Coordinates of C-alpha atoms and ligand atoms in Angstrom, one line a residue:
M1 CA 113.1 76.1 129.7
S2 CA 110.6 75.5 127.0
I3 CA 111.5 73.0 124.3
D4 CA 112.3 74.6 121.0
S5 CA 109.8 73.5 118.5
G6 CA 110.8 75.9 115.8
S7 CA 108.7 78.6 114.1
K8 CA 105.1 78.3 113.0
H9 CA 106.1 80.2 109.8
G10 CA 108.3 77.3 108.7
M11 CA 112.1 76.6 109.0
W12 CA 115.1 76.7 106.7
S13 CA 115.9 73.1 105.8
S14 CA 119.5 73.4 106.9
R15 CA 122.1 75.8 108.3
L16 CA 123.4 76.3 104.8
M17 CA 120.0 77.4 103.6
F18 CA 119.9 80.0 106.4
I19 CA 123.3 81.3 105.3
M20 CA 122.1 81.5 101.7
A21 CA 118.9 83.3 102.8
A22 CA 120.7 85.8 105.1
A23 CA 123.5 86.4 102.6
G24 CA 120.7 86.9 100.0
S25 CA 119.2 89.5 102.2
A26 CA 122.6 91.2 102.8
V27 CA 123.8 91.1 99.2
G28 CA 121.8 93.5 97.2
L29 CA 121.7 97.0 95.8
G30 CA 123.7 98.0 98.8
N31 CA 126.7 96.0 97.4
I32 CA 126.4 96.5 93.7
W33 CA 124.8 100.0 93.3
R34 CA 125.5 101.8 96.6
F35 CA 128.9 100.6 97.8
P36 CA 130.8 101.4 94.5
Y37 CA 129.3 104.8 94.2
L38 CA 129.9 105.7 97.8
A39 CA 133.5 104.5 97.5
G40 CA 133.8 106.6 94.4
E41 CA 132.4 109.7 96.1
N42 CA 134.3 109.3 99.3
G43 CA 137.8 108.8 98.1
G44 CA 138.1 105.1 97.5
G45 CA 140.5 103.3 99.8
V46 CA 139.9 105.4 103.0
F47 CA 136.2 104.8 102.7
V48 CA 136.7 101.1 102.2
L49 CA 138.9 100.9 105.3
A50 CA 136.4 102.7 107.5
Y51 CA 133.6 100.5 106.1
L52 CA 135.6 97.3 106.8
L53 CA 136.2 98.4 110.4
C54 CA 132.5 99.2 110.9
I55 CA 131.6 95.8 109.5
A56 CA 134.0 93.9 111.8
F57 CA 133.5 95.8 115.1
I58 CA 129.9 97.0 114.9
G59 CA 128.2 95.0 112.2
L60 CA 129.4 91.6 113.0
P61 CA 128.4 91.6 116.8
I62 CA 125.0 93.1 115.9
L63 CA 124.5 90.5 113.2
M64 CA 125.1 87.9 115.8
A65 CA 122.7 89.6 118.2
E66 CA 119.9 89.7 115.6
I67 CA 120.3 86.0 114.7
L68 CA 120.4 85.1 118.4
L69 CA 117.3 87.1 119.3
G70 CA 115.4 85.8 116.3
R71 CA 116.3 82.2 117.0
A72 CA 115.4 82.6 120.7
G73 CA 112.1 84.3 120.0
R74 CA 111.0 82.1 117.0
Q75 CA 108.5 84.8 115.8
S76 CA 108.3 88.0 113.9
P77 CA 110.6 90.6 115.3
I78 CA 107.7 92.4 117.1
G79 CA 106.4 89.1 118.5
A80 CA 109.9 87.9 119.4
M81 CA 110.7 91.0 121.3
V82 CA 107.6 90.7 123.4
V83 CA 108.3 87.1 124.2
L84 CA 111.9 87.7 125.0
A85 CA 111.1 90.7 127.2
D86 CA 108.6 88.6 129.1
R87 CA 111.0 85.7 129.6
S88 CA 113.8 88.1 130.7
G89 CA 111.5 90.0 133.1
V90 CA 112.0 93.4 131.4
S91 CA 109.6 95.9 129.9
R92 CA 107.6 95.0 126.8
R93 CA 108.4 98.4 125.5
W94 CA 111.6 96.8 124.0
S95 CA 109.2 95.6 121.2
V96 CA 109.7 99.1 119.8
I97 CA 112.7 97.5 118.1
G98 CA 110.3 95.5 116.1
W99 CA 108.0 98.4 115.3
M100 CA 110.7 100.7 114.2
G101 CA 112.1 97.9 112.1
A102 CA 108.8 97.3 110.3
L103 CA 108.7 101.1 109.6
A104 CA 112.3 101.1 108.4
G105 CA 111.4 98.1 106.1
F106 CA 108.6 100.0 104.4
M107 CA 110.8 103.1 104.0
I108 CA 113.7 101.1 102.5
L109 CA 111.5 99.1 100.2
S110 CA 110.0 102.4 99.0
F111 CA 113.3 103.5 97.3
Y112 CA 114.7 100.0 96.9
G113 CA 111.8 98.9 94.7
V114 CA 112.4 101.9 92.5
I115 CA 116.1 101.3 91.9
A116 CA 115.5 97.6 91.5
G117 CA 112.9 98.5 88.9
W118 CA 115.4 100.6 87.0
A119 CA 117.9 97.7 87.1
M120 CA 115.2 95.4 85.7
A121 CA 114.3 97.9 82.9
Y122 CA 118.0 98.0 81.9
V123 CA 118.0 94.2 81.2
P124 CA 115.9 94.4 78.0
S125 CA 117.4 97.8 76.9
T126 CA 121.0 96.6 77.3
L127 CA 120.2 93.3 75.6
S128 CA 118.6 95.1 72.6
G129 CA 121.7 97.1 72.1
D130 CA 120.4 100.5 73.2
F131 CA 123.8 101.4 74.6
V132 CA 126.1 100.1 71.9
N133 CA 128.6 102.9 71.2
I134 CA 126.5 105.4 73.1
S135 CA 128.0 108.8 73.9
A136 CA 128.2 110.1 77.4
E137 CA 125.5 112.7 76.7
A138 CA 123.2 110.3 75.1
A139 CA 123.5 107.8 78.0
A140 CA 122.7 110.6 80.4
T141 CA 119.7 111.8 78.3
S142 CA 118.4 108.3 77.9
F143 CA 118.5 107.7 81.7
D144 CA 117.0 111.1 82.4
S145 CA 114.1 110.6 80.0
F146 CA 113.5 107.2 81.4
I147 CA 113.1 108.4 85.0
L148 CA 111.2 111.5 83.9
N149 CA 108.4 109.2 82.7
P150 CA 106.3 108.3 85.8
W151 CA 104.5 105.4 84.0
Q152 CA 107.7 103.7 83.2
V153 CA 109.2 104.1 86.7
V154 CA 106.0 103.0 88.4
G155 CA 105.5 100.2 86.0
W156 CA 108.9 98.6 86.7
Q157 CA 108.7 99.3 90.4
S158 CA 105.2 97.6 90.4
L159 CA 106.6 94.6 88.5
F160 CA 109.4 94.2 91.0
M161 CA 107.0 94.5 94.0
L162 CA 104.7 91.9 92.4
L163 CA 107.6 89.5 92.2
T164 CA 108.6 90.2 95.8
V165 CA 105.0 89.7 97.0
Y166 CA 104.6 86.5 95.0
I167 CA 107.6 84.9 96.6
A168 CA 106.7 86.1 100.1
A169 CA 103.2 84.7 99.6
R170 CA 104.5 81.2 98.9
G171 CA 106.0 81.1 102.4
V172 CA 109.3 80.4 104.0
G173 CA 110.0 77.0 102.4
R174 CA 108.4 77.1 99.0
G175 CA 108.9 80.9 98.5
L176 CA 112.0 82.3 100.2
E177 CA 114.1 79.1 100.4
T178 CA 113.4 78.1 96.8
T179 CA 114.3 81.5 95.6
V180 CA 117.6 81.8 97.4
R181 CA 118.5 78.3 96.5
Y182 CA 118.6 79.1 92.8
L183 CA 119.4 82.8 92.8
M184 CA 122.4 82.9 95.1
P185 CA 124.6 80.4 93.2
A186 CA 123.5 82.2 90.0
L187 CA 124.5 85.5 91.5
F188 CA 128.0 84.3 92.5
G189 CA 128.5 82.7 89.1
L190 CA 127.6 85.9 87.3
L191 CA 129.8 88.0 89.5
V192 CA 132.9 85.8 88.9
L193 CA 132.2 85.9 85.2
L194 CA 131.9 89.7 85.2
L195 CA 135.1 90.0 87.3
A196 CA 137.0 87.9 84.8
Y197 CA 135.6 90.1 82.0
S198 CA 136.7 93.2 83.8
A199 CA 140.1 91.8 84.6
F200 CA 140.9 90.4 81.1
T201 CA 139.3 92.9 78.8
T202 CA 140.4 96.2 80.4
D203 CA 144.0 97.1 81.0
R204 CA 143.0 99.1 84.1
F205 CA 142.3 96.3 86.5
V206 CA 145.3 97.3 88.7
E207 CA 144.2 100.9 88.8
G208 CA 140.7 99.8 89.9
L209 CA 142.2 97.8 92.7
A210 CA 144.5 100.6 93.8
F211 CA 141.5 102.9 93.9
L212 CA 139.7 100.6 96.2
F213 CA 142.5 99.4 98.4
Q214 CA 145.0 102.2 98.8
P215 CA 143.8 104.6 101.5
D216 CA 144.4 108.2 100.7
F217 CA 144.0 109.6 104.2
A218 CA 143.9 113.2 102.9
R219 CA 140.5 112.5 101.5
F220 CA 139.0 111.2 104.8
S221 CA 136.4 113.2 106.5
T222 CA 133.9 112.6 109.4
D223 CA 131.3 112.5 106.7
S224 CA 132.9 109.5 105.1
L225 CA 132.9 107.8 108.5
I226 CA 129.1 108.4 109.0
T227 CA 128.4 107.2 105.5
A228 CA 130.6 104.1 106.1
M229 CA 128.7 103.2 109.2
G230 CA 125.3 103.7 107.7
Q231 CA 126.4 101.6 104.8
A232 CA 127.6 98.8 107.1
F233 CA 124.2 98.6 108.6
F234 CA 122.4 98.8 105.3
T235 CA 124.6 96.2 103.5
L236 CA 124.3 93.7 106.3
S237 CA 120.5 94.2 106.6
L238 CA 120.9 95.2 110.2
G239 CA 118.9 97.3 112.6
M240 CA 115.4 96.6 111.2
G241 CA 114.7 93.0 112.0
A242 CA 115.2 91.3 108.7
I243 CA 117.9 89.1 110.1
M244 CA 116.0 88.6 113.3
A245 CA 113.0 87.4 111.2
Y246 CA 115.3 85.0 109.3
G247 CA 117.0 83.9 112.5
A248 CA 113.6 82.7 113.8
Y249 CA 113.6 80.0 111.1
M250 CA 117.2 78.9 111.7
P251 CA 117.6 75.4 113.1
K252 CA 119.1 75.2 116.6
G253 CA 122.4 73.5 117.1
S254 CA 124.8 75.4 115.0
S255 CA 127.3 78.2 115.8
I256 CA 126.0 81.7 115.6
M257 CA 129.5 83.2 115.4
G258 CA 130.5 80.9 112.5
T259 CA 127.2 81.6 110.7
A260 CA 127.3 85.3 111.2
G261 CA 131.0 85.4 110.2
T262 CA 130.3 83.6 107.0
I263 CA 127.4 85.9 106.1
A264 CA 129.5 89.0 106.7
L265 CA 132.4 87.6 104.7
L266 CA 130.2 86.8 101.8
D267 CA 128.6 90.2 101.8
T268 CA 131.9 92.0 102.0
T269 CA 133.3 89.9 99.3
V270 CA 130.5 90.7 97.0
A271 CA 130.8 94.5 97.7
L272 CA 134.5 94.4 97.0
M273 CA 134.1 92.3 93.9
S274 CA 131.5 94.6 92.5
G275 CA 133.9 97.5 93.0
M276 CA 136.6 95.4 91.2
V277 CA 134.2 94.8 88.3
I278 CA 133.0 98.4 88.0
F279 CA 136.0 100.7 88.5
P280 CA 138.3 99.1 85.9
L281 CA 135.5 99.5 83.4
V282 CA 135.0 103.1 84.4
F283 CA 138.7 103.9 84.2
A284 CA 139.4 102.0 81.0
N285 CA 136.7 104.1 79.3
G286 CA 138.0 107.4 80.7
L287 CA 134.9 108.0 82.8
E288 CA 134.4 109.6 86.3
S289 CA 134.4 107.3 89.4
S290 CA 132.6 109.9 91.4
A291 CA 129.4 110.0 89.4
G292 CA 127.1 109.2 92.4
P293 CA 123.9 107.2 92.2
G294 CA 124.1 107.5 88.4
L295 CA 127.3 105.4 88.3
M296 CA 125.4 102.2 87.6
F297 CA 122.8 103.6 85.2
I298 CA 124.8 106.2 83.2
T299 CA 128.5 105.5 83.6
L300 CA 128.4 101.7 83.3
P301 CA 126.2 101.6 80.2
I302 CA 128.7 103.9 78.5
A303 CA 131.5 101.6 79.5
F304 CA 129.7 98.4 78.3
G305 CA 128.7 100.2 75.1
Q306 CA 132.3 100.8 74.2
M307 CA 133.5 97.3 74.9
V308 CA 133.7 94.0 73.0
G309 CA 131.0 91.7 74.3
G310 CA 129.6 94.7 76.3
Q311 CA 126.1 94.0 75.1
I312 CA 125.9 90.5 76.5
F313 CA 128.0 91.2 79.6
G314 CA 126.1 94.4 80.3
T315 CA 122.9 92.5 80.2
L316 CA 124.3 89.9 82.5
F317 CA 125.3 92.6 84.9
F318 CA 121.8 94.0 85.2
V319 CA 120.4 90.4 85.6
L320 CA 122.8 90.1 88.5
V321 CA 121.6 93.3 90.1
T322 CA 118.0 92.2 89.7
F323 CA 118.6 88.8 91.4
A324 CA 120.5 90.5 94.2
A325 CA 117.7 92.9 94.7
I326 CA 115.0 90.3 94.8
T327 CA 116.7 88.1 97.5
S328 CA 116.9 91.3 99.6
S329 CA 113.5 92.7 99.1
I330 CA 111.8 89.5 100.3
S331 CA 113.7 90.0 103.6
L332 CA 112.5 93.6 103.8
L333 CA 109.0 92.4 103.7
E334 CA 109.3 89.4 106.0
P335 CA 109.2 91.0 109.5
A336 CA 105.9 92.7 108.7
V337 CA 104.4 89.7 106.8
A338 CA 105.2 87.4 109.7
W339 CA 103.7 89.8 112.2
V340 CA 100.4 90.1 110.2
V341 CA 100.3 86.3 110.0
E342 CA 100.7 86.1 113.7
K343 CA 98.1 88.7 114.5
T344 CA 95.3 88.0 112.0
S345 CA 93.6 85.1 110.5
L346 CA 94.5 86.2 107.0
G347 CA 97.1 83.5 106.3
R348 CA 100.4 83.9 104.5
A349 CA 99.3 84.8 101.0
R350 CA 96.8 87.5 102.0
S351 CA 99.2 88.9 104.6
A352 CA 101.9 89.2 102.0
A353 CA 99.5 90.9 99.6
L354 CA 98.4 93.4 102.3
V355 CA 101.9 94.3 103.4
G356 CA 103.1 94.4 99.8
A357 CA 100.4 96.7 98.9
I358 CA 101.4 99.1 101.7
A359 CA 105.0 98.9 100.7
W360 CA 104.1 99.5 97.0
A361 CA 102.1 102.6 97.9
F362 CA 105.0 104.0 99.9
G363 CA 107.1 103.3 96.8
L364 CA 104.9 105.5 94.6
G365 CA 106.2 108.5 96.6
S366 CA 109.8 107.5 95.7
A367 CA 108.9 106.7 92.1
F368 CA 107.4 110.1 91.6
S369 CA 110.4 111.8 93.2
F370 CA 112.1 111.9 89.8
N371 CA 109.3 113.2 87.7
I372 CA 105.9 114.6 88.7
G373 CA 106.9 114.8 92.4
A374 CA 110.4 116.2 92.0
D375 CA 109.4 119.3 93.9
W376 CA 107.5 117.7 96.7
T377 CA 110.3 118.2 99.1
L378 CA 110.0 117.1 102.7
F379 CA 112.8 118.6 104.8
N380 CA 116.1 120.1 103.9
G381 CA 114.9 120.3 100.3
M382 CA 115.1 116.5 100.0
T383 CA 112.7 114.6 97.8
F384 CA 110.5 111.8 99.1
F385 CA 113.0 109.3 97.7
D386 CA 116.0 111.0 99.4
T387 CA 114.1 111.3 102.6
M388 CA 113.3 107.6 102.7
D389 CA 117.0 106.8 102.0
Y390 CA 118.3 109.3 104.5
V391 CA 116.0 108.6 107.4
S392 CA 116.2 104.8 107.2
N393 CA 119.9 104.5 106.7
N394 CA 121.2 107.3 108.8
I395 CA 118.7 107.3 111.6
L396 CA 116.4 104.2 111.9
L397 CA 119.0 101.5 111.2
P398 CA 121.7 102.8 113.6
L399 CA 119.1 103.6 116.2
G400 CA 117.6 100.1 115.9
G401 CA 121.2 98.7 116.0
I402 CA 121.9 100.5 119.3
L403 CA 118.7 99.2 120.8
I404 CA 119.3 95.6 119.7
A405 CA 122.9 95.8 121.1
L406 CA 121.6 97.1 124.4
F407 CA 118.9 94.5 124.7
A408 CA 121.0 91.6 123.8
G409 CA 124.0 92.8 125.8
W410 CA 122.3 94.0 129.0
R411 CA 118.7 92.8 129.2
L412 CA 118.3 89.4 127.7
G413 CA 118.1 86.6 130.3
Q414 CA 121.4 84.9 130.8
E415 CA 120.0 81.4 130.5
E416 CA 118.5 82.3 127.2
L417 CA 121.7 83.8 126.0
L418 CA 123.9 80.9 127.1
S419 CA 121.6 78.4 125.5
Q420 CA 121.8 80.2 122.1
L421 CA 125.6 80.6 122.3
S422 CA 126.3 77.0 123.5
E423 CA 128.3 76.3 120.3
D424 CA 130.2 79.6 120.7
Q425 CA 131.5 79.4 124.3
R426 CA 134.9 80.8 123.7
W427 CA 133.6 83.8 121.8
I428 CA 131.2 84.9 124.5
P429 CA 133.6 87.3 126.4
V430 CA 134.6 89.0 123.1
W431 CA 131.1 89.2 121.8
R432 CA 129.8 90.5 125.1
F433 CA 132.4 93.3 125.2
L434 CA 131.6 94.4 121.7
I435 CA 127.8 94.2 122.1
R436 CA 127.8 95.9 125.5
Y437 CA 130.3 98.7 124.9
L438 CA 132.0 99.0 121.6
A439 CA 129.0 98.7 119.2
P440 CA 126.5 100.9 121.0
V441 CA 129.1 103.6 122.0
G442 CA 130.6 103.5 118.5
V443 CA 127.3 104.0 116.8
L444 CA 126.3 106.7 119.4
I445 CA 129.5 108.7 118.7
V446 CA 129.0 108.6 115.0
F447 CA 125.4 109.7 115.6
L448 CA 126.5 112.6 117.8
V449 CA 129.1 113.7 115.2
T450 CA 126.3 113.6 112.6
I451 CA 124.1 115.9 114.6
L452 CA 126.8 118.4 115.7
Ligands
LIG501 N1 121.3 94.6 102.6 C1 120.5 94.9 101.5 C2 121.4 95.5 100.4 O1 122.6 95.6 100.6 C3 119.4 95.9 101.9 C4 118.6 95.6 103.1 C5 118.6 96.4 104.2 C6 117.9 94.4 103.1 C7 117.9 96.1 105.3 C8 117.1 94.1 104.2 C9 117.2 95.0 105.3 O2 121.0 95.8 99.4

């Protein structure tokens, strides 16, 4: 066996920094924007239950597999898959996992950058008091006129992408690690503060909790199951190589199970806490929990606008969302950036600029989906934005997840596997069962149900 000399892209300085970076990738718009509105649309508690089951039995084993494959391959996901296929004596075609992942990364960043841009734009507008005592209609009109203006949407999306590229360009240590080192603790602090605000200033905290945690089985449908599974992949950053790329920079010698468990726990905690912040505010102000994607941009500003201290706490809320989005977007870019660094002589900064420019251009399609491009529908009448969201979450990520599970479970050389899991001996049988059978079959069934 070759001696592990780490990754040429750099390494996280400790296991804790890897956890922060991976949790930074996982915790994002998926937790604060998407999870609460999906829970709201899909009947609260039942959806949350389905989501938790998907995280535990499908997400967690695949999360372990991605960390393991990344740490064994020590390269970009595409490069790592080639190396691991060679070392395991199987077809190099498995590197399709890396290629599909890079494509999924561009597609996700396309809509991600737009929503993150909106969240950034809401920081100055909330701070300057735009939403104080705003009526429901005025909040909706203000959001609609904002997204109808292509310059505004593209401007904020571009600013967000510039920040992402700047961090990526500075490299693993000075860019990514420095960013998560400061933003992740800030994010947790803000979330705790907002939770206290929601708990102590509304008298609907218990109602919010009941909505999230009491399953109403009458409201369950197969659709909620599919949505819950897609969300489990999205929220844990699985199926596209982000975690594999980060795993390549993880020091050897620490338990993968413990690390993956910590990351999944942090991510789930943030999603549930976001729900606990948002729903009491929504209920206390007599608003609708099922507002869909507008929950964060229309419903919440109305709630903050009616509350004591809402101007300042509302601003902090959008700062929180922005931080969470940045620590995720850098991980969406990393697989492709690392690959360009490996394959060209461009170097880190220029590779990041190149990949970022492509992602930004993809993002224009999503930015225009709300204004000048509202009628450029692709299939099923979906806009470019909706298509990117749908195809990446409901097709590419689960498909990538199945392939990753199959490769790690059935194809990866045993010596390789055992050396990566040497700190996790007693978990190997459980993990192997989940990754060989339960995870791929589970995802496949949900897939088939979607199609039928
Ligand atoms: N997990 C991130 C979120 O919840 C999104 C993401 C998906 C990031 C896939 C990287 C890879 O917002």
